[in-house]
PDB file of C-alpha atoms in Angstrom:
ATOM      1  CA  MET A   1     -30.761   5.678  -5.028  1.00 48.00           C
ATOM      2  CA  GLU A   2     -27.422   7.327  -6.932  1.00 55.00           C
ATOM      3  CA  ASP A   3     -26.320   7.889  -3.095  1.00 63.00           C
ATOM      4  CA  ALA A   4     -27.605   5.622  -0.364  1.00 60.00           C
ATOM      5  CA  THR A   5     -25.284   7.060   2.246  1.00 65.00           C
ATOM      6  CA  ILE A   6     -27.610  10.582   2.681  1.00 75.00           C
ATOM      7  CA  LEU A   7     -29.992   9.219   3.530  1.00 77.00           C
ATOM      8  CA  PRO A   8     -31.350  10.883   6.758  1.00 85.00           C
ATOM      9  CA  ASP A   9     -30.931   8.700  10.376  1.00 85.00           C
ATOM     10  CA  PHE A  10     -34.367   9.745  11.213  1.00 88.00           C
ATOM     11  CA  LEU A  11     -36.028   7.290   8.457  1.00 88.00           C
ATOM     12  CA  VAL A  12     -35.060   4.139  10.010  1.00 89.00           C
ATOM     13  CA  ARG A  13     -35.488   4.794  13.670  1.00 92.00           C
ATOM     14  CA  GLY A  14     -37.596   2.569  15.128  1.00 92.00           C
ATOM     15  CA  ILE A  15     -39.476   3.113  18.581  1.00 92.00           C
ATOM     16  CA  THR A  16     -40.289  -0.091  19.967  1.00 90.00           C
ATOM     17  CA  TYR A  17     -42.906  -0.429  22.416  1.00 90.00           C
ATOM     18  CA  LEU A  18     -42.999  -3.599  24.807  1.00 88.00           C
ATOM     19  CA  LEU A  19     -46.392  -4.482  25.425  1.00 87.00           C
ATOM     20  CA  PRO A  20     -47.693  -7.169  28.411  1.00 86.00           C
ATOM     21  CA  LYS A  21     -49.366 -10.410  26.798  1.00 85.00           C
ATOM     22  CA  SER A  22     -49.776 -10.770  30.686  1.00 80.00           C
ATOM     23  CA  GLN A  23     -49.834 -10.144  33.971  1.00 78.00           C
ATOM     24  CA  ASP A  24     -46.492 -11.227  34.834  1.00 72.00           C
ATOM     25  CA  CYS A  25     -44.423  -8.162  33.842  1.00 74.00           C
ATOM     26  CA  GLN A  26     -42.104  -9.340  35.902  1.00 76.00           C
ATOM     27  CA  ASP A  27     -40.806 -12.643  32.835  1.00 79.00           C
ATOM     28  CA  PRO A  28     -39.262 -10.231  29.140  1.00 77.00           C
ATOM     29  CA  SER A  29     -40.471 -13.188  27.205  1.00 79.00           C
ATOM     30  CA  LYS A  30     -44.382 -12.244  28.476  1.00 83.00           C
ATOM     31  CA  TYR A  31     -44.107  -8.985  26.054  1.00 85.00           C
ATOM     32  CA  ARG A  32     -45.488  -8.686  22.544  1.00 85.00           C
ATOM     33  CA  PRO A  33     -42.815  -6.208  20.536  1.00 85.00           C
ATOM     34  CA  ILE A  34     -44.201  -3.309  18.100  1.00 86.00           C
ATOM     35  CA  THR A  35     -42.470  -1.085  16.400  1.00 88.00           C
ATOM     36  CA  CYS A  36     -43.462   1.928  14.859  1.00 91.00           C
ATOM     37  CA  LEU A  37     -41.711   3.342  11.864  1.00 92.00           C
ATOM     38  CA  CYS A  38     -41.794   6.096  10.017  1.00 91.00           C
ATOM     39  CA  THR A  39     -44.472   6.873   7.333  1.00 91.00           C
ATOM     40  CA  ILE A  40     -42.062   7.899   4.945  1.00 91.00           C
ATOM     41  CA  TYR A  41     -39.741   5.006   5.803  1.00 91.00           C
ATOM     42  CA  LYS A  42     -42.555   2.566   5.123  1.00 91.00           C
ATOM     43  CA  ILE A  43     -43.236   4.220   1.712  1.00 92.00           C
ATOM     44  CA  TYR A  44     -40.118   3.868   0.761  1.00 89.00           C
ATOM     45  CA  THR A  45     -39.295   0.379   1.975  1.00 91.00           C
ATOM     46  CA  ALA A  46     -42.566  -0.256  -0.134  1.00 92.00           C
ATOM     47  CA  CYS A  47     -41.751   1.307  -3.542  1.00 93.00           C
ATOM     48  CA  ILE A  48     -37.877  -1.405  -3.023  1.00 93.00           C
ATOM     49  CA  ALA A  49     -40.517  -4.245  -2.111  1.00 91.00           C
ATOM     50  CA  GLU A  50     -42.744  -3.443  -5.668  1.00 92.00           C
ATOM     51  CA  GLN A  51     -39.116  -3.583  -7.430  1.00 93.00           C
ATOM     52  CA  ILE A  52     -38.304  -6.824  -5.714  1.00 91.00           C
ATOM     53  CA  TYR A  53     -41.136  -8.192  -6.098  1.00 88.00           C
ATOM     54  CA  LYS A  54     -41.458  -7.497  -9.563  1.00 91.00           C
ATOM     55  CA  HIS A  55     -37.821  -9.168 -10.408  1.00 93.00           C
ATOM     56  CA  LEU A  56     -38.319 -12.393  -8.442  1.00 88.00           C
ATOM     57  CA  ASP A  57     -42.035 -13.069 -10.370  1.00 85.00           C
ATOM     58  CA  THR A  58     -39.805 -11.364 -13.722  1.00 91.00           C
ATOM     59  CA  ASN A  59     -38.004 -14.711 -13.202  1.00 91.00           C
ATOM     60  CA  LYS A  60     -39.798 -17.154 -11.984  1.00 86.00           C
ATOM     61  CA  LEU A  61     -37.894 -17.185  -8.662  1.00 84.00           C
ATOM     62  CA  LEU A  62     -41.379 -16.909  -6.372  1.00 77.00           C
ATOM     63  CA  THR A  63     -41.435 -21.270  -5.240  1.00 73.00           C
ATOM     64  CA  GLU A  64     -45.079 -22.354  -5.289  1.00 67.00           C
ATOM     65  CA  GLU A  65     -44.216 -23.968  -1.523  1.00 64.00           C
ATOM     66  CA  GLN A  66     -43.606 -20.440  -0.040  1.00 61.00           C
ATOM     67  CA  LYS A  67     -46.926 -18.819  -0.329  1.00 58.00           C
ATOM     68  CA  GLY A  68     -46.389 -16.655   2.081  1.00 60.00           C
ATOM     69  CA  PHE A  69     -45.128 -13.188   0.097  1.00 59.00           C
ATOM     70  CA  ILE A  70     -47.125 -14.357  -3.525  1.00 64.00           C
ATOM     71  CA  ARG A  71     -49.826 -11.537  -4.344  1.00 65.00           C
ATOM     72  CA  ASN A  72     -53.297 -13.041  -4.962  1.00 63.00           C
ATOM     73  CA  CYS A  73     -52.662 -16.002  -2.793  1.00 61.00           C
ATOM     74  CA  GLN A  74     -54.765 -17.085   0.532  1.00 59.00           C
ATOM     75  CA  SER A  75     -51.678 -18.119   1.836  1.00 65.00           C
ATOM     76  CA  CYS A  76     -52.249 -20.398   4.844  1.00 70.00           C
ATOM     77  CA  LYS A  77     -55.808 -20.589   4.077  1.00 75.00           C
ATOM     78  CA  GLU A  78     -55.213 -21.592   0.767  1.00 74.00           C
ATOM     79  CA  GLN A  79     -52.742 -23.981   2.113  1.00 74.00           C
ATOM     80  CA  LEU A  80     -54.419 -26.024   4.406  1.00 80.00           C
ATOM     81  CA  ILE A  81     -57.024 -26.578   1.676  1.00 83.00           C
ATOM     82  CA  ILE A  82     -55.147 -28.245  -0.356  1.00 82.00           C
ATOM     83  CA  ASN A  83     -53.290 -30.043   2.586  1.00 83.00           C
ATOM     84  CA  SER A  84     -57.166 -31.227   3.510  1.00 87.00           C
ATOM     85  CA  ALA A  85     -58.533 -32.191  -0.266  1.00 89.00           C
ATOM     86  CA  ILE A  86     -55.199 -34.400  -0.255  1.00 89.00           C
ATOM     87  CA  LEU A  87     -55.875 -36.317   3.269  1.00 89.00           C
ATOM     88  CA  GLU A  88     -59.641 -36.864   2.012  1.00 91.00           C
ATOM     89  CA  GLN A  89     -58.159 -38.458  -1.169  1.00 90.00           C
ATOM     90  CA  ALA A  90     -55.821 -40.624   0.923  1.00 91.00           C
ATOM     91  CA  HIS A  91     -58.383 -41.406   4.082  1.00 89.00           C
ATOM     92  CA  LYS A  92     -60.999 -42.322   0.301  1.00 93.00           C
ATOM     93  CA  ASN A  93     -58.469 -44.620  -1.019  1.00 93.00           C
ATOM     94  CA  LYS A  94     -56.651 -46.332   1.684  1.00 91.00           C
ATOM     95  CA  ARG A  95     -53.215 -44.632   1.143  1.00 89.00           C
ATOM     96  CA  ASN A  96     -50.641 -43.719   4.259  1.00 87.00           C
ATOM     97  CA  MET A  97     -49.786 -40.519   3.969  1.00 81.00           C
ATOM     98  CA  TYR A  98     -47.239 -38.593   6.061  1.00 81.00           C
ATOM     99  CA  ILE A  99     -46.908 -34.870   6.088  1.00 77.00           C
ATOM    100  CA  ALA A 100     -44.024 -32.414   7.469  1.00 76.00           C
ATOM    101  CA  TYR A 101     -44.716 -28.779   8.881  1.00 70.00           C
ATOM    102  CA  SER A 102     -41.992 -26.423   9.269  1.00 68.00           C
ATOM    103  CA  ASP A 103     -41.966 -23.022  10.522  1.00 65.00           C
ATOM    104  CA  CYS A 104     -39.316 -20.877  10.756  1.00 62.00           C
ATOM    105  CA  ARG A 105     -40.182 -19.113  14.172  1.00 62.00           C
ATOM    106  CA  LYS A 106     -38.486 -15.467  14.877  1.00 60.00           C
ATOM    107  CA  ALA A 107     -37.056 -15.464  10.991  1.00 61.00           C
ATOM    108  CA  PHE A 108     -37.553 -11.962  10.629  1.00 60.00           C
ATOM    109  CA  ASP A 109     -35.441 -11.260  13.633  1.00 68.00           C
ATOM    110  CA  SER A 110     -32.243 -14.353  13.597  1.00 79.00           C
ATOM    111  CA  VAL A 111     -31.059 -13.488   9.891  1.00 85.00           C
ATOM    112  CA  PRO A 112     -27.549 -11.395   9.903  1.00 90.00           C
ATOM    113  CA  HIS A 113     -27.463  -8.869   7.103  1.00 92.00           C
ATOM    114  CA  SER A 114     -24.517 -10.210   5.841  1.00 92.00           C
ATOM    115  CA  TRP A 115     -27.037 -13.379   4.336  1.00 91.00           C
ATOM    116  CA  LEU A 116     -30.136 -10.988   3.129  1.00 90.00           C
ATOM    117  CA  ILE A 117     -27.686  -9.594   1.090  1.00 93.00           C
ATOM    118  CA  HIS A 118     -26.085 -12.107  -0.185  1.00 95.00           C
ATOM    119  CA  VAL A 119     -29.197 -14.031  -1.090  1.00 91.00           C
ATOM    120  CA  LEU A 120     -30.518 -11.010  -3.069  1.00 92.00           C
ATOM    121  CA  GLN A 121     -26.466 -10.813  -4.871  1.00 95.00           C
ATOM    122  CA  ILE A 122     -27.018 -14.718  -5.737  1.00 95.00           C
ATOM    123  CA  TYR A 123     -30.879 -13.578  -7.193  1.00 93.00           C
ATOM    124  CA  LYS A 124     -29.238 -10.697  -8.750  1.00 95.00           C
ATOM    125  CA  LEU A 125     -31.060  -7.984  -7.548  1.00 95.00           C
ATOM    126  CA  ASN A 126     -30.290  -4.974  -9.186  1.00 94.00           C
ATOM    127  CA  PRO A 127     -27.062  -3.188  -7.661  1.00 94.00           C
ATOM    128  CA  GLN A 128     -28.054  -0.159  -6.731  1.00 92.00           C
ATOM    129  CA  ILE A 129     -30.853  -1.841  -4.241  1.00 93.00           C
ATOM    130  CA  ILE A 130     -28.832  -3.953  -2.961  1.00 94.00           C
ATOM    131  CA  ASN A 131     -26.212  -1.329  -2.352  1.00 92.00           C
ATOM    132  CA  LEU A 132     -29.116   0.657  -0.485  1.00 91.00           C
ATOM    133  CA  LEU A 133     -30.222  -1.390   1.491  1.00 91.00           C
ATOM    134  CA  GLN A 134     -27.332  -2.565   2.655  1.00 92.00           C
ATOM    135  CA  HIS A 135     -26.623   1.694   3.730  1.00 90.00           C
ATOM    136  CA  LEU A 136     -30.591   1.612   5.111  1.00 90.00           C
ATOM    137  CA  MET A 137     -29.207  -1.586   7.321  1.00 91.00           C
ATOM    138  CA  LYS A 138     -26.093  -0.492   8.758  1.00 91.00           C
ATOM    139  CA  LYS A 139     -28.066   2.571   9.921  1.00 91.00           C
ATOM    140  CA  TRP A 140     -31.480   0.457  11.117  1.00 92.00           C
ATOM    141  CA  ILE A 141     -31.733   1.637  15.395  1.00 93.00           C
ATOM    142  CA  THR A 142     -34.787   1.208  17.897  1.00 93.00           C
ATOM    143  CA  THR A 143     -35.349   2.278  21.657  1.00 93.00           C
ATOM    144  CA  LEU A 144     -37.385   0.069  23.931  1.00 91.00           C
ATOM    145  CA  GLN A 145     -40.325   1.571  25.689  1.00 92.00           C
ATOM    146  CA  VAL A 146     -42.315   0.119  28.485  1.00 88.00           C
ATOM    147  CA  LYS A 147     -45.400   1.126  30.466  1.00 84.00           C
ATOM    148  CA  VAL A 148     -44.215   0.524  34.187  1.00 79.00           C
ATOM    149  CA  LYS A 149     -47.500   1.519  36.565  1.00 80.00           C
ATOM    150  CA  ASN A 150     -47.748   4.953  35.093  1.00 83.00           C
ATOM    151  CA  HIS A 151     -44.412   5.718  34.043  1.00 86.00           C
ATOM    152  CA  ARG A 152     -43.120   4.907  30.571  1.00 89.00           C
ATOM    153  CA  ILE A 153     -39.201   3.952  30.551  1.00 89.00           C
ATOM    154  CA  MET A 154     -37.149   3.730  27.376  1.00 92.00           C
ATOM    155  CA  SER A 155     -34.055   2.368  26.409  1.00 92.00           C
ATOM    156  CA  ASP A 156     -30.759   3.052  25.060  1.00 94.00           C
ATOM    157  CA  THR A 157     -30.925   3.555  21.620  1.00 94.00           C
ATOM    158  CA  ILE A 158     -29.876  -0.481  20.045  1.00 92.00           C
ATOM    159  CA  ARG A 159     -28.629  -1.374  16.810  1.00 93.00           C
ATOM    160  CA  ILE A 160     -30.144  -4.126  14.600  1.00 90.00           C
ATOM    161  CA  GLN A 161     -28.201  -5.931  13.601  1.00 89.00           C
ATOM    162  CA  ARG A 162     -30.106  -9.060  12.168  1.00 89.00           C
ATOM    163  CA  GLY A 163     -33.514  -9.291  10.850  1.00 85.00           C
ATOM    164  CA  ILE A 164     -35.570  -7.009   9.167  1.00 85.00           C
ATOM    165  CA  TYR A 165     -38.046  -4.931  11.075  1.00 81.00           C
ATOM    166  CA  GLN A 166     -41.594  -6.744  11.289  1.00 73.00           C
ATOM    167  CA  GLY A 167     -43.771  -5.112   9.878  1.00 74.00           C
ATOM    168  CA  ASP A 168     -41.429  -3.545   6.985  1.00 83.00           C
ATOM    169  CA  SER A 169     -42.357  -4.186   3.080  1.00 82.00           C
ATOM    170  CA  LEU A 170     -39.451  -5.848   2.805  1.00 84.00           C
ATOM    171  CA  SER A 171     -40.090  -8.230   5.473  1.00 79.00           C
ATOM    172  CA  PRO A 172     -42.232 -10.915   3.365  1.00 74.00           C
ATOM    173  CA  LEU A 173     -39.839 -11.316   0.925  1.00 74.00           C
TER     174      LEU A 173
END
């Protein structure tokens, strides 16, 4: 990780396939994007994610409330069981209960890269990892590909300016 600028561009290039969710192919919101990434890149970011996870775990930076990326945890399933038990106790003891749920819709593709880097700095991650991720993010690109009738149509190259590739090992962290 001495010089992240020497990483080849092909590592960070994705191809995003637009798969129709329904027969209504005129509406862009009716497509589900699936981005395929280079296997070497996915292995590389899995190694980086492992280092980030160790840092977060060692420094007790992982919160109980957000279980989506905590290892050996059933995440949603576990939270639903806990909620069910709490509701059952409230009902049994005739207590009022108020619950609020929050869903960060589109979180993976909406956060500016500068914010992601800033959070890594706040959590005092290894500067070499932060530097590497900054350089990777600057190079992230994809092309869109959609099949219309029997023809594949590809877009020009699109620079990823916000968020993280969904499916990347880094995205849960």
